[in-house]
Tab-separated table of C-alpha atoms in Angstrom:
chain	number	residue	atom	x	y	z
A	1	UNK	CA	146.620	164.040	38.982
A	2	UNK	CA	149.600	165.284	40.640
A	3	UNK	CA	150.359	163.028	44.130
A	4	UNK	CA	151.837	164.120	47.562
A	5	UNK	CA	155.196	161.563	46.500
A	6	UNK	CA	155.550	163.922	43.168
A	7	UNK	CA	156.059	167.265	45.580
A	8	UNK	CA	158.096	165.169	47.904
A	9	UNK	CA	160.044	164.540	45.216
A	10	UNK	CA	160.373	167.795	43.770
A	11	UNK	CA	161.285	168.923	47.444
A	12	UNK	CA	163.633	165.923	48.245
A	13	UNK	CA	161.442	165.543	51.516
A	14	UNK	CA	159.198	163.019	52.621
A	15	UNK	CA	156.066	162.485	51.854
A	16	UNK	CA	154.603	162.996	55.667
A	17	UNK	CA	156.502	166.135	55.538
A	18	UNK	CA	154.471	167.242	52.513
A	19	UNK	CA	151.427	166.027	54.076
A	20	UNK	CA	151.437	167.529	57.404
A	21	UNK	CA	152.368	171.391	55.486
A	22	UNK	CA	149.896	171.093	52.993
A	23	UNK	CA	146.998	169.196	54.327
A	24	UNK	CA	147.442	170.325	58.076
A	25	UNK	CA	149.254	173.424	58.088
A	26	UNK	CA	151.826	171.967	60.367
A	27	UNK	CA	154.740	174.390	60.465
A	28	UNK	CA	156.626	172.616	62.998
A	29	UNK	CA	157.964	169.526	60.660
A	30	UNK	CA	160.021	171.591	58.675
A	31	UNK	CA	162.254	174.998	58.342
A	32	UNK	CA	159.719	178.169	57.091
A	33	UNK	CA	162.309	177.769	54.121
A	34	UNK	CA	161.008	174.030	52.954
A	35	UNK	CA	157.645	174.961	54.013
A	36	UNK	CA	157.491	178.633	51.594
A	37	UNK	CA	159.299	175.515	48.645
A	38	UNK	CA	156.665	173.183	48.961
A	39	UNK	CA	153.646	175.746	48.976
A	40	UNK	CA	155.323	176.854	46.015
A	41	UNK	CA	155.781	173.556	44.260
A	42	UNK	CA	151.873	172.723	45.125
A	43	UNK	CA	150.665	175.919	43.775
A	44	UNK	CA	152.902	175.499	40.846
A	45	UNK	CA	151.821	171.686	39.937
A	46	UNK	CA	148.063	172.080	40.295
A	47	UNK	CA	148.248	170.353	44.095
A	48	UNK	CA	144.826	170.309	46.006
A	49	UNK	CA	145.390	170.447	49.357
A	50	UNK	CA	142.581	168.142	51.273
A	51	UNK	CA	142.090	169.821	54.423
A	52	UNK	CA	142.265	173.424	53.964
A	53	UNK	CA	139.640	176.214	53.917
A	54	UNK	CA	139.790	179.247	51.806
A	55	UNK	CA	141.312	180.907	54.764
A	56	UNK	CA	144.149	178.622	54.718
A	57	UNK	CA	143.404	176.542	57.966
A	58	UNK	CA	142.702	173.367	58.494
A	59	UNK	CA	138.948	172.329	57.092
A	60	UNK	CA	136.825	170.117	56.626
A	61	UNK	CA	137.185	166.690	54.608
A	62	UNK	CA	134.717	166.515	51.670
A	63	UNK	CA	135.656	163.603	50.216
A	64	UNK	CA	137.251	160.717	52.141
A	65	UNK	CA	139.223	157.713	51.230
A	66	UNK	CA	139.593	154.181	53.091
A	67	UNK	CA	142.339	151.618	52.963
A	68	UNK	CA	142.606	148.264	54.545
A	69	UNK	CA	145.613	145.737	55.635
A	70	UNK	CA	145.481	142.175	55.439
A	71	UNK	CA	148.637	140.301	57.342
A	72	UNK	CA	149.086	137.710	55.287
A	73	UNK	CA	147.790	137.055	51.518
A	74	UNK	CA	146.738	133.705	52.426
A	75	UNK	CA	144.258	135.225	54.283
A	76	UNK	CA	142.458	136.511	51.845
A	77	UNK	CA	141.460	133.133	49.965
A	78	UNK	CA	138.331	132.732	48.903
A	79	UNK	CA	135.992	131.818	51.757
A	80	UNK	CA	138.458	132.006	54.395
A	81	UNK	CA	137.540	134.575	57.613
A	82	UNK	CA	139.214	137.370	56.208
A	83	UNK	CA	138.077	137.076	52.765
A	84	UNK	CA	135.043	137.061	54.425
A	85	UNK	CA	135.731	140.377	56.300
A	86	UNK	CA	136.930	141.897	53.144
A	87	UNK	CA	133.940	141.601	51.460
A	88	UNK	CA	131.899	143.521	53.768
A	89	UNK	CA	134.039	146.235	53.447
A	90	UNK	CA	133.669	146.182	50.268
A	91	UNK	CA	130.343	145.544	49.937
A	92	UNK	CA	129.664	148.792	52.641
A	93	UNK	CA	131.932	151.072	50.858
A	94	UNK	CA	130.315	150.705	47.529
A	95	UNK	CA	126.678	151.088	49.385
A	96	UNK	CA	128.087	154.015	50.926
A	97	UNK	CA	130.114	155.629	47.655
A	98	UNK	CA	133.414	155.502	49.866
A	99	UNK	CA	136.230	155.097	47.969
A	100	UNK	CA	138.565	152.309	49.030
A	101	UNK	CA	141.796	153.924	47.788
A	102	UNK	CA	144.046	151.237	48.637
A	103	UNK	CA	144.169	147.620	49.764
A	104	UNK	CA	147.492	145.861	51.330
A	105	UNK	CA	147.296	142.151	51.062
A	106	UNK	CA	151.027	141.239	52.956
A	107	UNK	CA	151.844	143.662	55.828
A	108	UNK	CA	155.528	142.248	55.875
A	109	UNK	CA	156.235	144.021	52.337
A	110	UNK	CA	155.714	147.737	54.245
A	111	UNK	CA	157.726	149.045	57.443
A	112	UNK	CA	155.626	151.681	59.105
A	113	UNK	CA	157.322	154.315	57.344
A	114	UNK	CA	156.319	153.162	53.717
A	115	UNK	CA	152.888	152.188	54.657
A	116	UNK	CA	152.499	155.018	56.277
A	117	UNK	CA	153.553	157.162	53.214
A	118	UNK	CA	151.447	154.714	50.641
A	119	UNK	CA	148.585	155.994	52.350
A	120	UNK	CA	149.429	159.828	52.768
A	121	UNK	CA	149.737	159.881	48.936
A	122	UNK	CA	146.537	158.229	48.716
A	123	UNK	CA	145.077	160.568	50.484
A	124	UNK	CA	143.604	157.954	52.968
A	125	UNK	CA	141.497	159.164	55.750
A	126	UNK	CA	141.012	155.845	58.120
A	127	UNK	CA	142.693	152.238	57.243
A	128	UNK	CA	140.457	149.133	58.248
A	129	UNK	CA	143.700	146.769	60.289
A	130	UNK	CA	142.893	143.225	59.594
A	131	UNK	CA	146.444	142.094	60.863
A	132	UNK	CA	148.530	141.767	63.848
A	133	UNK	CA	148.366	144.475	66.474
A	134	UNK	CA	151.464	146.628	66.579
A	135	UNK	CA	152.218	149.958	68.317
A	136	UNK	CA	154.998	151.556	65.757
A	137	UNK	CA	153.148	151.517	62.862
A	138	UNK	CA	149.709	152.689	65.161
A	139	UNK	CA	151.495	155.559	66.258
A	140	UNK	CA	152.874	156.633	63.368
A	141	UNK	CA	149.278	156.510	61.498
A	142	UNK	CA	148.184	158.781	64.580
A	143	UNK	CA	150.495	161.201	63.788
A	144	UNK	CA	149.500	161.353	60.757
A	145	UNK	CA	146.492	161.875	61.378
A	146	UNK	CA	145.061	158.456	59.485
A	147	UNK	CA	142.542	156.697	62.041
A	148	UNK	CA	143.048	152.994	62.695
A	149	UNK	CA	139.952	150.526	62.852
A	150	UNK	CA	140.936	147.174	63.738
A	151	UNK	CA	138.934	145.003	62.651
A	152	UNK	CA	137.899	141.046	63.248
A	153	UNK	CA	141.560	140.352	65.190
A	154	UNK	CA	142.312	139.408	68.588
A	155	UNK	CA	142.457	142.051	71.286
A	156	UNK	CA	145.650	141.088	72.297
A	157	UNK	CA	147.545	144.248	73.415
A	158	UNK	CA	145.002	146.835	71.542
A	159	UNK	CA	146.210	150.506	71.924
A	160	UNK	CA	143.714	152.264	74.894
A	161	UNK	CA	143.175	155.047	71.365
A	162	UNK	CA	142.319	152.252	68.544
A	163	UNK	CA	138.977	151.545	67.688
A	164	UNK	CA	137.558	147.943	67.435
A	165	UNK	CA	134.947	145.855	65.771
A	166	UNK	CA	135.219	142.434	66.468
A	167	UNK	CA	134.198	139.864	69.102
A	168	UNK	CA	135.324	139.164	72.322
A	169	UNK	CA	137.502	135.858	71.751
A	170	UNK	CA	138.244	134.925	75.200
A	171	UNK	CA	135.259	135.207	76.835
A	172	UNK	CA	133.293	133.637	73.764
A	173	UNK	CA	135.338	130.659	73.448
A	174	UNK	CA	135.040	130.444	77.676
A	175	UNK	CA	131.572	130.156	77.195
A	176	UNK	CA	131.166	127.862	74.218
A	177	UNK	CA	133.204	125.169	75.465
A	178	UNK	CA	131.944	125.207	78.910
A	179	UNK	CA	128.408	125.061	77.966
A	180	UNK	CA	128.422	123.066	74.934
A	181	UNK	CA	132.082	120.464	74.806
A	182	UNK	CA	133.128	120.834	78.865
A	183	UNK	CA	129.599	119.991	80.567
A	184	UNK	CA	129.626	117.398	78.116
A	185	UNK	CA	133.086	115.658	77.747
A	186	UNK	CA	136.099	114.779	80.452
A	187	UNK	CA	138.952	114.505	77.898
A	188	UNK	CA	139.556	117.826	75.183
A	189	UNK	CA	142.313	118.384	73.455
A	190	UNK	CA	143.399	121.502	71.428
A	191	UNK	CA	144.841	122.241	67.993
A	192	UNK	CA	146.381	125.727	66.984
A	193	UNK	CA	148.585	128.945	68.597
A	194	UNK	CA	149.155	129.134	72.471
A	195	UNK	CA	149.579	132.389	71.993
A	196	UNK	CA	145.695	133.163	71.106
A	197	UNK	CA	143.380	133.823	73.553
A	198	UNK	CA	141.325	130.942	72.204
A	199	UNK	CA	143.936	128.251	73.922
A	200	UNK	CA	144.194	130.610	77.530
A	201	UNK	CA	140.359	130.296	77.829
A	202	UNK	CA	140.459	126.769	76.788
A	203	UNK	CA	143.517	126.671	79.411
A	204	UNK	CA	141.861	128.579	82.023
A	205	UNK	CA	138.331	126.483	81.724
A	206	UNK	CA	140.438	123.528	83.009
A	207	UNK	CA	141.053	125.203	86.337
A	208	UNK	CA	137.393	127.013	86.422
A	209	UNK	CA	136.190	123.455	85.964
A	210	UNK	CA	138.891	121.197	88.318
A	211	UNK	CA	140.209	119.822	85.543
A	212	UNK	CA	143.741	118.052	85.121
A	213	UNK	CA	145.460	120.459	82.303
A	214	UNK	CA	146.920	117.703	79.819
A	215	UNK	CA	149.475	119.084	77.815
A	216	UNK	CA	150.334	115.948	75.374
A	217	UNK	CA	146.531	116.405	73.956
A	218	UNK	CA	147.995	120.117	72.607
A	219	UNK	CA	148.910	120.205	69.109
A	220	UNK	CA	151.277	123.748	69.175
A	221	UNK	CA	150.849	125.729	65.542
A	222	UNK	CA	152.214	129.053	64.475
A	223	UNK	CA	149.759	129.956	62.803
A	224	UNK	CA	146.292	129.295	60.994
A	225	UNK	CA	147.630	127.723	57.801
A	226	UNK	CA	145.401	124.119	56.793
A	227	UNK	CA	148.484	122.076	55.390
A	228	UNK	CA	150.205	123.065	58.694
A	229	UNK	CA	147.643	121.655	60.858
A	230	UNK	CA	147.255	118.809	58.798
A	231	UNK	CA	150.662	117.960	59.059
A	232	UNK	CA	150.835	118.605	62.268
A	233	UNK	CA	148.241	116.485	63.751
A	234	UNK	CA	149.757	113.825	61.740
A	235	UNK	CA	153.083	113.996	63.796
A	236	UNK	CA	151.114	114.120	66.733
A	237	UNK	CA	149.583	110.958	65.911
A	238	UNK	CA	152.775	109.045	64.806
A	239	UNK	CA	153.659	109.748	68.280
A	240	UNK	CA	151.224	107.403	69.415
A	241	UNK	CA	149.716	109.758	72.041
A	242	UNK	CA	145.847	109.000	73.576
A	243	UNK	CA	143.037	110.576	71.523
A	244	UNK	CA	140.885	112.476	73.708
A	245	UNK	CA	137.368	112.574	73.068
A	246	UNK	CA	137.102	115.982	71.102
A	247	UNK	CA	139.742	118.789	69.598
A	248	UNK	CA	139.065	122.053	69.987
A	249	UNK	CA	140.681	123.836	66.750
A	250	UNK	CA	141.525	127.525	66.983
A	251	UNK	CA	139.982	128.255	63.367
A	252	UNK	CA	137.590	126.207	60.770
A	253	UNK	CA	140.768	126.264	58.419
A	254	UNK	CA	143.172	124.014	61.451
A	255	UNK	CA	140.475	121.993	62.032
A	256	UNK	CA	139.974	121.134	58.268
A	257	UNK	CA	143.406	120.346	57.837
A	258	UNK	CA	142.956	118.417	60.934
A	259	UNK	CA	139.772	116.314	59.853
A	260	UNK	CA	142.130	115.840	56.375
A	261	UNK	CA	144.905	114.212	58.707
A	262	UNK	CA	142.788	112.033	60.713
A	263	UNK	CA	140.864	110.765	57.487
A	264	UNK	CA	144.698	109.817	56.290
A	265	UNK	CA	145.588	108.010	59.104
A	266	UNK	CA	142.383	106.204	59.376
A	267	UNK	CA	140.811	107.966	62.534
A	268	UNK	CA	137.161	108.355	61.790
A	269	UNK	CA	135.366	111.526	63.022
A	270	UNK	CA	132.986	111.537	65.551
A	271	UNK	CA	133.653	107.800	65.866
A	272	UNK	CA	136.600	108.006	67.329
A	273	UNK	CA	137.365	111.428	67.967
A	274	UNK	CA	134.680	114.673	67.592
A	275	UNK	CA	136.005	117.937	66.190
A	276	UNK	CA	135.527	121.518	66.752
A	277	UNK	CA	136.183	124.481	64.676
A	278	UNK	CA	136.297	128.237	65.169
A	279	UNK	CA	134.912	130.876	62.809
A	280	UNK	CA	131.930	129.210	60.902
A	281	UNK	CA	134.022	129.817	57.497
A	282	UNK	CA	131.533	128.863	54.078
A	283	UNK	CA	133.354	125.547	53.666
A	284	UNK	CA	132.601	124.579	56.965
A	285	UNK	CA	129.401	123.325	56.210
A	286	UNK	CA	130.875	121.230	52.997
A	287	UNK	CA	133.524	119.183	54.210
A	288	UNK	CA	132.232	115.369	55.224
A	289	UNK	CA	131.481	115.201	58.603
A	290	UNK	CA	130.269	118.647	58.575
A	291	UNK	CA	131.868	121.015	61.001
A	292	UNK	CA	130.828	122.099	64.128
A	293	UNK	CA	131.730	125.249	64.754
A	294	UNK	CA	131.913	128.883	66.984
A	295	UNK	CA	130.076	130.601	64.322
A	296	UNK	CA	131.840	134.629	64.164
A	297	UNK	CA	129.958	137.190	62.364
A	298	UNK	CA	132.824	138.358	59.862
A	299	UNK	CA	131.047	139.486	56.856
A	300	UNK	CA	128.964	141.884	59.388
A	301	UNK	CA	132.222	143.043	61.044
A	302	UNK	CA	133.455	143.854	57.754
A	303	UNK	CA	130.175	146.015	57.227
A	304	UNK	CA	130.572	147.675	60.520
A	305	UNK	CA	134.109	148.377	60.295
A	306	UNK	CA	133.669	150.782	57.509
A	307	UNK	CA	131.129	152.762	59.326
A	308	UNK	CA	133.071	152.846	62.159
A	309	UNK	CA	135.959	154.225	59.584
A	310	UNK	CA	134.381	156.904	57.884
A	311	UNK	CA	132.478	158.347	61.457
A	312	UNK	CA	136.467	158.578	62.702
A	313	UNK	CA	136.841	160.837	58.994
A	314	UNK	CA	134.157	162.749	59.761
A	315	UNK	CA	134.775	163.615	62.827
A	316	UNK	CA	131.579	162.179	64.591
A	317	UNK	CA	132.895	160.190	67.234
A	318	UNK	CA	135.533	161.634	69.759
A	319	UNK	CA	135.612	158.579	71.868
A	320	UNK	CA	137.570	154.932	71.054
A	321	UNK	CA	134.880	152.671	69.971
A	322	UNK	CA	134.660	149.163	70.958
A	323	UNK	CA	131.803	147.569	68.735
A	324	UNK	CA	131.330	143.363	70.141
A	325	UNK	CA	129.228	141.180	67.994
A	326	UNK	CA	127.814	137.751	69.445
A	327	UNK	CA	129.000	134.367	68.141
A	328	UNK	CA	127.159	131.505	67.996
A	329	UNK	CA	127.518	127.769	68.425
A	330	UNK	CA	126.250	126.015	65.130
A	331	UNK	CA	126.212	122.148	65.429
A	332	UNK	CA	126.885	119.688	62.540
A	333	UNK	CA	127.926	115.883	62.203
A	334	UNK	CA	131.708	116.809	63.439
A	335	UNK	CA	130.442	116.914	67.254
């Protein structure tokens, strides 16, 4: 099957530049002379162009092609929240006979560039983003024509034109704590990023409520990795400071690695300190105490995200879609 990277080649241009001529009739990325070579090259190798009519404008899509990015591939370990994402798309895009042409597990191996080509000579229509939210490599897909889903993330800084399916992580963690850990308890603490919007609602509930913000009860992470929050929380205990009377962990995976550290140390949970997680991961449910937990609905955001994919491809949606799903609070022997 001859690729858009083996005319690019052939044409020592890149492979957007082959893309945009061929598949969009785009005669403004390149001199008429490079265009007339590459039409030439595709004729001559056999080169189907994707979105072109018999007239030689820009048609209709008959067959289209999904991708998805994962940020890190620790992520993607089995049972984690994005594994769990990943295998509703999956499981949709088999239902649905879409072909998921190609699947980045590390975002830091691709600038925007090379991701960007990757998926132009995989012919990709949409790319499900299960990473970080970030504007160059956005609006370079968009150029391109590729539509973005992002999908399961934080809204934090979400492009007005991006579409979302996810839930709403400030205003569900607001609500969660107040009803079921604030109304309940004077002293919380909280494990994971400050730079999430789980820790500004959890922030911001202390002034809603009249509370005294107590920073030595934070235990600052950069990130959602177990063994970091495990050893974390044991440094914040060798520092001798005042348990409060529950931790509020940004994901299932910190507070794991948390409940590990304070079984290590010889703090016994709920005894002497209750626990709450975020995500309602499958070994949640497992570990001993059991977990309580902000249950998030990944596997169906996964589903979701791939129909929200292909109706971008299609063409049946001219509007940015915001899709929320509820979360629930599911209480086990942690709390």
């Amino acid at each position: 099957m001859v690729r858009l990277k083996d005319i690019a080649k052939k044409a020592n241009v890149s492979v957007t530049t082959i893309s945009k001529v061929v598949n969009y009739n785009d005669t403004s990325v390149c001199s008429e002379e490079t265009q007339a070579l590459i039409w030439s090259l595709a004729e001559e190798m056999g080169y189907k162009a994707r979105r072109m009519d018999k007239n030689g404008a820009p048609g209709a899509v008959t067959a289209y092609k999904l991708a998805y990015v994962i940020g890190m591939p620790n992520y993607v370990l089995s049972g984690t929240y994005t594994y769990q994402i990943i295998q509703g798309i999956e499981k949709e895009a088999f239902r649905l006979g879409v072909t998921m042409a190609f699947s980045c597990l590390n975002l830091s191996l691709y600038t925007a560039r090379s991701l960007c080509d990757k998926l132009l000579e995989m012919e990709v229509t949409a790319v499900i983003w299960v990473a970080g939210s970030d504007e160059e490599y956005f609006s370079l897909l968009r150029q391109n024509n590729i539509h973005v889903v992002i999908a399961g993330i934080e809204q934090n800084m979400l492009p007005d034109d991006v579409d979302y399916v996810g839930v709403n992580f400030y205003a569900d963690t607001l609500y969660w704590l107040r009803t079921e850990i604030f109304n309940r308890f004077d002293r919380i603490g909280f494990i994971g990023p400050s730079s999430q919007a789980r820790f500004e609602a959890f922030k911001d509930l202390h002034l809603l409520m009249g509370r005294t913000f107590e920073p030595d009860t934070i235990v600052e992470l950069d990130d959602f990795d177990m063994e970091k929050a495990r050893a974390a929380v044991v440094k914040w205990i060798n520092k001798g400071a005042r348990l409060p009377e529950v931790f509020f962990a940004a994901s299932d995976a910190i507070a794991i690695g948390a409940l590990s550290a304070f079984q290590m140390m010889g703090i016994s949970v709920p005894e002497q300190v209750k626990l709450v997680g975020f995500d309602n991961i499958e070994v949640a449910g497992y570990v001993s105490p059991g977990l309580t937990t902000i249950s998030v609905p990944a596997f169906q955001i996964g589903v979701h995200s791939v129909k929200a994919a292909l109706s971008k491809s299609k063409g049946e949606l001219d509007y940015t879609l915001h899709h929320i799903f509820q979360t629930d609070f599911v209480i086990r022997e942690s709390l």
